[in-house]
Amino acid sequence: MNKALIQKVEKSFIEKFNTNPMLVFSPGRINLIGEHTDYNDGFVFPAAIDLGIVAGIQKSDTNTSTAFAIDKKEAIEFSFDTLKPSSEGNWENYVFGVVAEILNRGKVLGNFNIAFSGNIPGGSGMSSSAALENSVVYGLNELFNLGFTKEEMIFISQKAEHNYVGVKCGIMDQYASMFGIENNALLLDCRTIKATPYKIDFKGYELLLINTNVKHKLSDSAYNDRRSACENISELLKIKALRDATEDDLANIKDSVSEENYQKALYVIQENKRAEKASEAITNDDLKSLGALIYASHDGLQNQYKVSCKELDFLVDQTKDNPNILGARMMGGGFGGCTINLIKKEEIADFSSSISEAYKNQFNMDCSIYSVQLSDGTHLINDNK
Ligand code: GLA
């Protein structure tokens, strides 16, 4: 599937800039479990997938740089000395943000041209943003020999998102996209930024994604609000992050916080434990327990952390009396995007058609269904410097 994408980016780049690009692939991600735990210094369990962004990039011999979003057919010329965030929601903020963060670190960057396209469905919760940021920083690092490590690069991508896109995201998406390993999910400790890879072979089962095709507008501010609620509670508890709290600690300050925020913090503490337990379940080949943890995660995201939406809840509810589905939950930031389902392989065809029909009847719109492969992280496709 990516072959066509690579050819498209190469061709568009040559047509636009009259030279051959260096090509980078940067993947999107899924997350087995551990949602909204990353910015609480906790555990997450993501994996890079075979869908992503291809960026063509090359030095420019003019005194400006140009970014070309092939699918939007939009190009923007810019100079480093007048760089500032564009209006909220504009795609160029991902590119500008990465450039600004590189310059902030005192590196000498020459002008460049970049063209990109991708096959991650937008707003699906599969992290097209992190894939784009990583493709830009990785490409520039190679092209100008900046000497950044992969770990430095993911923090550049994350800061681009904080400062130019305006989402105070954690590190999960950028980490998974950069460090993904084929056929593995990564149990990442978001405090130490160290991950343990788990080979994922669910035998007769597979991970299936179902996209609600809904992206709620409030998601960015709602995301940032939740992050600050968690930080406020950590401050009250006099700890660095909710990762350090137990349910008992939280119970001790229950009277000083609203019920809503108490439930949110409780969710984070419990979800963090679930992510660790999920790794034990995988080690023990105990898919039933893994499935139960996945359902419990959705329940917390829906009722305690309150980042789900009726379309996601419907998709999860529809799986509950199906004995061939062990677990289902919303995935990513929330308010739309995909559910992730642990489903028996033979059931996929039947379930796909019944859920599509049920979803259409309920919401008068289509859902989309994807099977993804767990894949390697950001890498060069060619070394055309
Ligand atoms: C978004 C953010 C991540 C993470 C998830 C929720 O994808 O970018 O950092 O917080 O939401 O787990």
Tab-separated table of C-alpha atoms and ligand atoms in Angstrom:
chain	number	residue	atom	x	y	z
A	1	MET	CA	0.000	0.000	0.000
A	2	ASN	CA	2.845	2.367	0.829
A	3	LYS	CA	4.543	1.783	-2.517
A	4	ALA	CA	1.922	3.893	-4.280
A	5	LEU	CA	2.245	6.539	-1.581
A	6	ILE	CA	6.027	6.671	-1.958
A	7	GLN	CA	5.754	7.010	-5.738
A	8	LYS	CA	3.149	9.732	-5.414
A	9	VAL	CA	5.325	11.789	-3.044
A	10	GLU	CA	8.445	11.333	-5.168
A	11	LYS	CA	6.624	12.352	-8.346
A	12	SER	CA	4.920	15.370	-6.738
A	13	PHE	CA	8.214	16.511	-5.230
A	14	ILE	CA	10.062	16.311	-8.546
A	15	GLU	CA	7.258	18.126	-10.381
A	16	LYS	CA	7.182	20.907	-7.833
A	17	PHE	CA	10.860	21.351	-6.992
A	18	ASN	CA	12.677	19.937	-10.056
A	19	THR	CA	15.038	17.787	-8.032
A	20	ASN	CA	15.096	14.345	-6.417
A	21	PRO	CA	14.037	14.181	-2.756
A	22	MET	CA	15.358	12.219	0.153
A	23	LEU	CA	12.355	10.155	1.293
A	24	VAL	CA	11.277	9.425	4.866
A	25	PHE	CA	8.491	7.153	6.121
A	26	SER	CA	6.998	7.879	9.492
A	27	PRO	CA	4.188	5.671	10.807
A	28	GLY	CA	1.021	6.297	12.774
A	29	ARG	CA	0.315	4.246	15.884
A	30	ILE	CA	-2.255	2.207	17.719
A	31	ASN	CA	-2.429	1.860	21.498
A	32	LEU	CA	-3.383	-1.406	23.167
A	33	ILE	CA	-4.048	0.191	26.544
A	34	GLY	CA	-2.782	3.030	28.767
A	35	GLU	CA	-4.773	6.045	27.598
A	36	HIS	CA	-4.160	9.540	28.993
A	37	THR	CA	-1.466	8.090	31.229
A	38	ASP	CA	1.525	9.392	29.240
A	39	TYR	CA	1.392	12.991	30.490
A	40	ASN	CA	0.988	11.578	34.006
A	41	ASP	CA	4.435	9.949	33.725
A	42	GLY	CA	2.716	6.554	33.531
A	43	PHE	CA	2.675	3.502	31.263
A	44	VAL	CA	1.324	3.208	27.714
A	45	PHE	CA	1.323	0.257	25.332
A	46	PRO	CA	1.450	1.532	21.746
A	47	ALA	CA	2.776	0.140	18.468
A	48	ALA	CA	3.712	1.757	15.163
A	49	ILE	CA	1.563	0.666	12.203
A	50	ASP	CA	1.961	0.273	8.464
A	51	LEU	CA	0.006	3.438	7.707
A	52	GLY	CA	1.841	6.730	7.887
A	53	ILE	CA	3.316	9.782	6.249
A	54	VAL	CA	5.864	9.833	3.441
A	55	ALA	CA	7.866	13.057	3.246
A	56	GLY	CA	10.150	14.040	0.390
A	57	ILE	CA	12.711	16.581	1.495
A	58	GLN	CA	15.705	18.325	-0.056
A	59	LYS	CA	17.912	21.393	0.475
A	60	SER	CA	16.697	24.545	-1.253
A	61	ASP	CA	19.169	26.846	-3.003
A	62	THR	CA	16.950	29.897	-2.526
A	63	ASN	CA	16.697	31.952	0.654
A	64	THR	CA	13.291	30.604	1.612
A	65	SER	CA	11.816	27.187	2.399
A	66	THR	CA	8.613	25.661	1.019
A	67	ALA	CA	6.281	23.074	2.518
A	68	PHE	CA	3.839	21.333	0.174
A	69	ALA	CA	0.847	19.366	1.489
A	70	ILE	CA	0.250	17.185	-1.550
A	71	ASP	CA	-3.253	15.980	-0.644
A	72	LYS	CA	-4.479	19.459	0.178
A	73	LYS	CA	-2.708	20.866	-2.905
A	74	GLU	CA	-1.391	23.683	-0.713
A	75	ALA	CA	2.153	25.028	-0.636
A	76	ILE	CA	3.549	27.580	1.795
A	77	GLU	CA	6.804	29.467	1.435
A	78	PHE	CA	8.424	30.617	4.662
A	79	SER	CA	11.571	32.126	6.187
A	80	PHE	CA	13.113	31.044	9.440
A	81	ASP	CA	13.452	34.603	10.754
A	82	THR	CA	9.717	35.362	10.562
A	83	LEU	CA	8.485	31.979	11.765
A	84	LYS	CA	5.347	32.031	13.934
A	85	PRO	CA	2.329	29.768	14.402
A	86	SER	CA	-0.383	30.050	11.714
A	87	SER	CA	-4.061	29.972	12.591
A	88	GLU	CA	-5.172	27.070	14.769
A	89	GLY	CA	-5.800	23.863	12.878
A	90	ASN	CA	-3.515	24.705	9.926
A	91	TRP	CA	-1.297	21.858	8.761
A	92	GLU	CA	1.797	24.025	8.346
A	93	ASN	CA	2.027	24.417	12.129
A	94	TYR	CA	3.440	20.878	12.323
A	95	VAL	CA	6.261	21.827	9.961
A	96	PHE	CA	6.844	25.318	11.380
A	97	GLY	CA	6.767	23.995	14.932
A	98	VAL	CA	9.471	21.425	14.258
A	99	VAL	CA	11.678	23.987	12.490
A	100	ALA	CA	11.231	26.453	15.364
A	101	GLU	CA	12.144	23.822	17.966
A	102	ILE	CA	15.269	22.827	16.033
A	103	LEU	CA	16.352	26.470	15.773
A	104	ASN	CA	15.626	26.960	19.500
A	105	ARG	CA	18.190	24.289	20.201
A	106	GLY	CA	20.824	26.423	18.487
A	107	LYS	CA	21.269	24.249	15.388
A	108	VAL	CA	22.162	25.703	12.013
A	109	LEU	CA	19.496	24.761	9.530
A	110	GLY	CA	19.637	25.569	5.819
A	111	ASN	CA	16.574	26.282	3.709
A	112	PHE	CA	14.714	23.233	2.436
A	113	ASN	CA	11.707	22.044	0.473
A	114	ILE	CA	9.380	19.380	1.759
A	115	ALA	CA	6.374	17.629	0.197
A	116	PHE	CA	4.318	15.062	2.066
A	117	SER	CA	1.298	12.835	1.829
A	118	GLY	CA	-0.134	10.100	4.018
A	119	ASN	CA	-2.613	7.271	4.336
A	120	ILE	CA	-3.600	7.617	8.002
A	121	PRO	CA	-7.253	8.631	8.052
A	122	GLY	CA	-7.388	12.172	9.524
A	123	GLY	CA	-8.868	12.494	13.008
A	124	SER	CA	-8.861	8.729	13.481
A	125	GLY	CA	-6.748	8.770	16.643
A	126	MET	CA	-3.888	7.007	14.836
A	127	SER	CA	-1.541	9.967	15.263
A	128	SER	CA	-1.070	11.433	11.827
A	129	SER	CA	0.231	14.549	13.630
A	130	ALA	CA	3.088	12.742	15.342
A	131	ALA	CA	3.891	10.928	12.088
A	132	LEU	CA	4.183	14.239	10.258
A	133	GLU	CA	6.253	15.923	12.975
A	134	ASN	CA	8.605	12.947	13.148
A	135	SER	CA	9.016	12.827	9.376
A	136	VAL	CA	10.028	16.497	9.354
A	137	VAL	CA	12.499	16.313	12.236
A	138	TYR	CA	13.963	13.019	11.031
A	139	GLY	CA	14.357	14.309	7.478
A	140	LEU	CA	15.977	17.571	8.568
A	141	ASN	CA	18.281	15.755	10.993
A	142	GLU	CA	19.542	13.555	8.146
A	143	LEU	CA	19.713	16.276	5.512
A	144	PHE	CA	21.646	18.787	7.611
A	145	ASN	CA	23.533	16.309	9.826
A	146	LEU	CA	22.105	17.889	12.955
A	147	GLY	CA	23.234	15.043	15.177
A	148	PHE	CA	20.015	14.639	17.174
A	149	THR	CA	19.324	11.279	18.781
A	150	LYS	CA	15.917	9.692	18.196
A	151	GLU	CA	15.000	10.584	21.760
A	152	GLU	CA	15.872	14.237	21.192
A	153	MET	CA	13.851	14.175	17.993
A	154	ILE	CA	10.659	12.970	19.675
A	155	PHE	CA	10.888	15.762	22.220
A	156	ILE	CA	11.275	18.255	19.365
A	157	SER	CA	8.118	16.826	17.771
A	158	GLN	CA	6.257	16.957	21.072
A	159	LYS	CA	7.266	20.575	21.740
A	160	ALA	CA	6.187	21.514	18.198
A	161	GLU	CA	2.746	20.189	19.084
A	162	HIS	CA	2.695	22.068	22.403
A	163	ASN	CA	3.926	25.394	21.110
A	164	TYR	CA	2.692	25.589	17.508
A	165	VAL	CA	-0.316	23.273	17.382
A	166	GLY	CA	-1.496	24.083	20.908
A	167	VAL	CA	-2.083	20.546	22.196
A	168	LYS	CA	-0.198	19.754	25.402
A	169	CYS	CA	0.230	16.127	24.371
A	170	GLY	CA	2.276	13.481	26.157
A	171	ILE	CA	5.094	11.547	24.502
A	172	MET	CA	3.315	8.319	23.488
A	173	ASP	CA	2.524	9.138	19.866
A	174	GLN	CA	5.930	10.521	18.959
A	175	TYR	CA	7.681	7.671	20.769
A	176	ALA	CA	5.660	4.921	19.096
A	177	SER	CA	6.007	6.490	15.663
A	178	MET	CA	9.784	6.927	16.004
A	179	PHE	CA	10.743	3.727	17.852
A	180	GLY	CA	8.181	1.199	16.556
A	181	ILE	CA	9.358	-2.397	16.003
A	182	GLU	CA	7.768	-4.744	13.472
A	183	ASN	CA	5.289	-7.194	15.100
A	184	ASN	CA	5.832	-5.625	18.522
A	185	ALA	CA	3.954	-3.362	20.877
A	186	LEU	CA	6.018	-1.271	23.283
A	187	LEU	CA	5.297	-1.028	26.986
A	188	LEU	CA	6.649	2.473	27.490
A	189	ASP	CA	7.430	4.007	30.840
A	190	CYS	CA	6.729	7.668	30.109
A	191	ARG	CA	8.875	8.823	33.024
A	192	THR	CA	12.099	7.109	32.055
A	193	ILE	CA	11.264	6.970	28.294
A	194	LYS	CA	12.358	3.340	28.284
A	195	ALA	CA	10.231	0.735	26.558
A	196	THR	CA	9.984	-3.034	26.687
A	197	PRO	CA	8.976	-4.576	23.365
A	198	TYR	CA	6.348	-7.339	23.441
A	199	LYS	CA	6.053	-9.555	20.413
A	200	ILE	CA	2.384	-9.578	19.532
A	201	ASP	CA	1.121	-12.881	18.285
A	202	PHE	CA	-2.478	-13.270	19.334
A	203	LYS	CA	-2.748	-16.629	17.540
A	204	GLY	CA	-6.400	-16.914	16.480
A	205	TYR	CA	-7.112	-13.273	17.362
A	206	GLU	CA	-6.392	-9.955	15.715
A	207	LEU	CA	-6.583	-6.247	16.467
A	208	LEU	CA	-9.243	-4.549	14.394
A	209	LEU	CA	-9.806	-0.804	14.253
A	210	ILE	CA	-13.198	0.744	13.628
A	211	ASN	CA	-13.283	4.428	12.832
A	212	THR	CA	-16.376	6.375	13.892
A	213	ASN	CA	-15.401	8.975	11.279
A	214	VAL	CA	-16.242	11.534	13.939
A	215	LYS	CA	-13.865	14.236	15.073
A	216	HIS	CA	-15.278	16.509	17.720
A	217	LYS	CA	-14.059	20.071	17.649
A	218	LEU	CA	-13.699	20.453	21.404
A	219	SER	CA	-11.039	17.780	21.626
A	220	ASP	CA	-7.976	20.069	21.846
A	221	SER	CA	-9.194	22.251	24.695
A	222	ALA	CA	-10.812	19.279	26.459
A	223	TYR	CA	-7.478	17.463	26.228
A	224	ASN	CA	-5.546	20.385	27.714
A	225	ASP	CA	-8.171	20.796	30.471
A	226	ARG	CA	-7.753	17.198	31.532
A	227	ARG	CA	-4.015	17.518	31.590
A	228	SER	CA	-4.205	20.535	33.888
A	229	ALA	CA	-6.745	18.819	36.157
A	230	CYS	CA	-4.246	15.971	36.607
A	231	GLU	CA	-1.422	18.418	37.278
A	232	ASN	CA	-3.476	20.307	39.861
A	233	ILE	CA	-4.253	17.120	41.752
A	234	SER	CA	-0.589	16.089	41.672
A	235	GLU	CA	0.268	19.441	43.170
A	236	LEU	CA	-2.281	18.943	45.941
A	237	LEU	CA	-0.802	15.526	46.627
A	238	LYS	CA	2.712	17.064	46.568
A	239	ILE	CA	3.904	14.550	43.985
A	240	LYS	CA	5.508	14.994	40.585
A	241	ALA	CA	2.763	13.248	38.619
A	242	LEU	CA	-0.260	10.978	39.181
A	243	ARG	CA	2.000	8.039	38.382
A	244	ASP	CA	3.235	8.437	41.964
A	245	ALA	CA	-0.219	8.325	43.591
A	246	THR	CA	-2.161	5.378	44.989
A	247	GLU	CA	-5.931	5.194	45.298
A	248	ASP	CA	-5.510	5.658	49.069
A	249	ASP	CA	-3.493	8.863	48.582
A	250	LEU	CA	-6.258	10.171	46.400
A	251	ALA	CA	-8.948	9.194	48.901
A	252	ASN	CA	-7.146	11.339	51.516
A	253	ILE	CA	-7.711	14.513	49.518
A	254	LYS	CA	-11.160	13.604	48.202
A	255	ASP	CA	-12.812	16.467	50.099
A	256	SER	CA	-10.513	19.069	48.549
A	257	VAL	CA	-11.333	18.255	44.908
A	258	SER	CA	-14.525	18.132	42.871
A	259	GLU	CA	-16.118	14.720	42.326
A	260	GLU	CA	-15.435	15.123	38.594
A	261	ASN	CA	-11.712	15.673	39.063
A	262	TYR	CA	-11.507	12.970	41.700
A	263	GLN	CA	-12.918	10.485	39.179
A	264	LYS	CA	-10.474	11.653	36.520
A	265	ALA	CA	-7.463	11.160	38.769
A	266	LEU	CA	-8.815	7.806	39.912
A	267	TYR	CA	-9.150	6.755	36.287
A	268	VAL	CA	-5.490	7.643	35.608
A	269	ILE	CA	-4.252	5.691	38.632
A	270	GLN	CA	-6.336	2.652	37.652
A	271	GLU	CA	-5.492	2.839	33.936
A	272	ASN	CA	-1.821	2.962	34.756
A	273	LYS	CA	-2.183	-0.318	36.660
A	274	ARG	CA	-4.175	-1.812	33.791
A	275	ALA	CA	-1.374	-1.062	31.332
A	276	GLU	CA	1.097	-2.972	33.507
A	277	LYS	CA	-1.364	-5.829	34.010
A	278	ALA	CA	-1.920	-6.024	30.257
A	279	SER	CA	1.769	-6.764	29.768
A	280	GLU	CA	1.487	-9.646	32.259
A	281	ALA	CA	-1.581	-10.974	30.447
A	282	ILE	CA	0.310	-10.919	27.132
A	283	THR	CA	3.297	-12.673	28.677
A	284	ASN	CA	0.954	-15.357	30.023
A	285	ASP	CA	-0.936	-15.681	26.720
A	286	ASP	CA	-4.023	-14.781	28.711
A	287	LEU	CA	-6.102	-13.008	26.098
A	288	LYS	CA	-9.274	-13.180	28.175
A	289	SER	CA	-7.713	-11.057	30.902
A	290	LEU	CA	-6.261	-8.712	28.304
A	291	GLY	CA	-9.725	-8.289	26.815
A	292	ALA	CA	-11.260	-7.582	30.232
A	293	LEU	CA	-8.627	-4.890	30.869
A	294	ILE	CA	-9.402	-3.326	27.489
A	295	TYR	CA	-13.138	-3.183	28.325
A	296	ALA	CA	-12.348	-1.713	31.750
A	297	SER	CA	-10.212	0.932	30.068
A	298	HIS	CA	-13.134	2.005	27.908
A	299	ASP	CA	-15.437	2.105	30.878
A	300	GLY	CA	-13.033	4.466	32.663
A	301	LEU	CA	-12.546	6.655	29.604
A	302	GLN	CA	-16.303	6.882	29.122
A	303	ASN	CA	-17.543	7.320	32.684
A	304	GLN	CA	-14.629	8.692	34.714
A	305	TYR	CA	-12.291	10.529	32.344
A	306	LYS	CA	-15.190	11.478	30.073
A	307	VAL	CA	-13.372	11.601	26.749
A	308	SER	CA	-15.593	9.222	24.798
A	309	CYS	CA	-18.618	10.067	22.652
A	310	LYS	CA	-21.864	8.322	21.756
A	311	GLU	CA	-20.486	6.897	18.507
A	312	LEU	CA	-17.490	5.288	20.254
A	313	ASP	CA	-19.688	3.969	23.079
A	314	PHE	CA	-22.071	2.465	20.548
A	315	LEU	CA	-19.248	0.635	18.749
A	316	VAL	CA	-17.956	-0.767	22.034
A	317	ASP	CA	-21.432	-1.746	23.281
A	318	GLN	CA	-22.110	-3.649	20.068
A	319	THR	CA	-19.209	-6.001	20.819
A	320	LYS	CA	-20.194	-6.868	24.364
A	321	ASP	CA	-22.434	-9.851	23.736
A	322	ASN	CA	-20.187	-11.254	20.999
A	323	PRO	CA	-18.177	-14.166	22.465
A	324	ASN	CA	-15.639	-13.846	19.633
A	325	ILE	CA	-14.625	-10.362	20.723
A	326	LEU	CA	-12.572	-10.351	23.925
A	327	GLY	CA	-12.230	-6.597	24.379
A	328	ALA	CA	-12.965	-3.246	22.766
A	329	ARG	CA	-12.313	0.350	23.706
A	330	MET	CA	-11.872	3.825	22.307
A	331	MET	CA	-8.286	4.585	21.344
A	332	GLY	CA	-6.237	7.789	21.560
A	333	GLY	CA	-7.250	11.228	22.804
A	334	GLY	CA	-10.980	10.591	22.380
A	335	PHE	CA	-14.137	12.473	21.337
A	336	GLY	CA	-14.087	10.529	18.063
A	337	GLY	CA	-11.629	8.454	16.083
A	338	CYS	CA	-11.353	4.681	16.371
A	339	THR	CA	-12.134	1.813	18.652
A	340	ILE	CA	-9.603	-1.013	18.954
A	341	ASN	CA	-11.064	-4.534	19.131
A	342	LEU	CA	-9.495	-7.834	20.094
A	343	ILE	CA	-11.417	-10.180	17.823
A	344	LYS	CA	-11.243	-13.784	16.650
A	345	LYS	CA	-9.876	-13.865	13.088
A	346	GLU	CA	-12.766	-15.924	11.671
A	347	GLU	CA	-15.250	-13.455	13.104
A	348	ILE	CA	-13.831	-10.388	11.344
A	349	ALA	CA	-15.828	-10.662	8.109
A	350	ASP	CA	-19.218	-11.249	9.772
A	351	PHE	CA	-18.653	-8.701	12.488
A	352	SER	CA	-17.449	-6.072	10.003
A	353	SER	CA	-20.627	-6.291	7.976
A	354	SER	CA	-22.978	-6.395	10.971
A	355	ILE	CA	-21.315	-3.479	12.772
A	356	SER	CA	-21.222	-1.400	9.586
A	357	GLU	CA	-24.933	-1.902	9.116
A	358	ALA	CA	-25.776	-1.237	12.759
A	359	TYR	CA	-23.653	1.941	12.789
A	360	LYS	CA	-25.254	3.223	9.624
A	361	ASN	CA	-28.738	2.567	11.012
A	362	GLN	CA	-27.927	4.315	14.242
A	363	PHE	CA	-26.071	7.403	13.025
A	364	ASN	CA	-26.882	7.585	9.339
A	365	MET	CA	-23.174	7.612	8.488
A	366	ASP	CA	-20.537	5.017	7.690
A	367	CYS	CA	-17.845	3.691	9.968
A	368	SER	CA	-14.557	2.460	8.430
A	369	ILE	CA	-12.753	-0.723	9.349
A	370	TYR	CA	-8.987	-1.344	9.236
A	371	SER	CA	-6.675	-4.243	9.956
A	372	VAL	CA	-3.210	-2.858	10.617
A	373	GLN	CA	0.233	-4.471	10.806
A	374	LEU	CA	2.602	-3.587	13.644
A	375	SER	CA	5.598	-2.011	11.950
A	376	ASP	CA	8.969	-0.327	12.273
A	377	GLY	CA	9.311	3.299	13.319
A	378	THR	CA	10.426	6.374	11.355
A	379	HIS	CA	13.083	5.554	8.769
A	380	LEU	CA	14.646	6.632	5.498
A	381	ILE	CA	13.246	5.141	2.311
A	382	ASN	CA	16.190	6.449	0.306
A	383	ASP	CA	19.295	8.381	1.224
A	384	ASN	CA	19.160	10.940	-1.556
A	385	LYS	CA	20.950	13.758	0.265
B	1	GLA	C1	-3.242	11.851	22.235
B	1	GLA	C2	-1.931	12.456	22.737
B	1	GLA	C3	-1.107	11.410	23.487
B	1	GLA	C4	-1.923	10.708	24.558
B	1	GLA	C5	-3.260	10.230	23.988
B	1	GLA	C6	-4.172	9.694	25.056
B	1	GLA	O1	-2.992	10.880	21.264
B	1	GLA	O2	-1.184	12.969	21.676
B	1	GLA	O3	0.041	12.020	24.043
B	1	GLA	O4	-2.089	11.508	25.669
B	1	GLA	O5	-3.960	11.272	23.319
B	1	GLA	O6	-3.626	8.538	25.607
